[in-house]
């Protein structure tokens, strides 16, 4: 018997947001999970297709027959161009291409607060502000949004870009009080991205209804988003353990991404480039920190 439950391809499903969404969306959609890492065990309603984002053929296999693509995959913090470029530019392009070639109209793109991280913390920004990426990672997210606009205009795809803050059961620090998103609010926004009948190209902020928000999330509200959570409930506890940080990071919404530096001089000898990268605290260590 054919059921009307939609099948959603989630790329990068082994990551943090993917894991939250698997729990939150269970029973609502059939989830086709894809990642370069094996995901197991699988729950009822889940299947797994291994795919490298740099290999279009593998993504085509993953995207065949689905109702929507939720593209979470990629390098998830600031990093070296050699890492960002294949995962977040080539990979993002391949994800859009796979959807287009498989005739999947609905595409949800996990953009990031870092696409606009160079706005100051004393500003409130909406979905129409010019992009101000704070890192190569942020530039890659801006690229993904631009691709989304192209695929909407040129191929009639329905593209929903979520500038996600930080998805976690609780906010981690002072900055995250302004950009926090609870897993259930994330699931609500994703559901709108999948179900709303009127999506052409939309940009929304992936944040809860935080009292300290830096965003005017009017576009998400217009589309029906009603966040259930507010980081303020955690504020006293978070602020009590907060220590002063880098002044530049504290000026801008993107926090440490605005000074995370791993741009080694490309013409310098390889050893110097490696040193600069370590100094810039990118790679595994920084990744662990940013995800804390
Ligand atoms: C992001 O976009 C990253 O993917 C995540 O790892 C966090 O660093 C988050 O932003 C953040 O700004 O907290």
Coordinates of C-alpha atoms and ligand atoms in Angstrom, one line a residue, residues 17 75-77 111-114 137 141 164-166 172 175-176 179 253-254 257 287 290-291, ligand 1:
X17 CA 21.8 18.9 13.6
X75 CA 32.7 21.3 6.8
X76 CA 30.9 22.8 9.8
X77 CA 33.3 25.5 11.1
X111 CA 23.0 28.3 5.7
X112 CA 24.5 29.9 8.8
X113 CA 24.6 32.9 11.0
X114 CA 28.2 33.1 9.8
X137 CA 33.1 29.1 6.0
X141 CA 27.3 29.6 3.1
X164 CA 21.1 28.6 11.4
X165 CA 22.4 29.9 14.7
X166 CA 23.5 27.1 17.1
X172 CA 26.4 27.2 25.4
X175 CA 26.8 34.7 22.2
X176 CA 24.7 31.6 21.8
X179 CA 21.5 32.7 18.2
X253 CA 27.7 38.5 15.8
X254 CA 30.0 35.8 14.4
X257 CA 34.8 33.2 13.5
X287 CA 36.2 22.3 15.2
X290 CA 33.2 25.7 17.8
X291 CA 30.9 22.7 18.4
Ligands
LIG1 C1 27.8 27.2 12.6 O1 27.4 27.6 11.5 C2 28.5 26.0 12.8 O2 28.2 25.0 11.9 C3 28.4 25.4 14.2 O3 29.4 24.4 14.4 C4 28.6 26.5 15.3 O4 29.9 27.0 15.2 C5 27.6 27.7 15.0 O5 27.7 28.1 13.7 C6 27.8 28.9 15.9 O6 27.9 30.0 15.4 O7 27.7 28.6 17.1

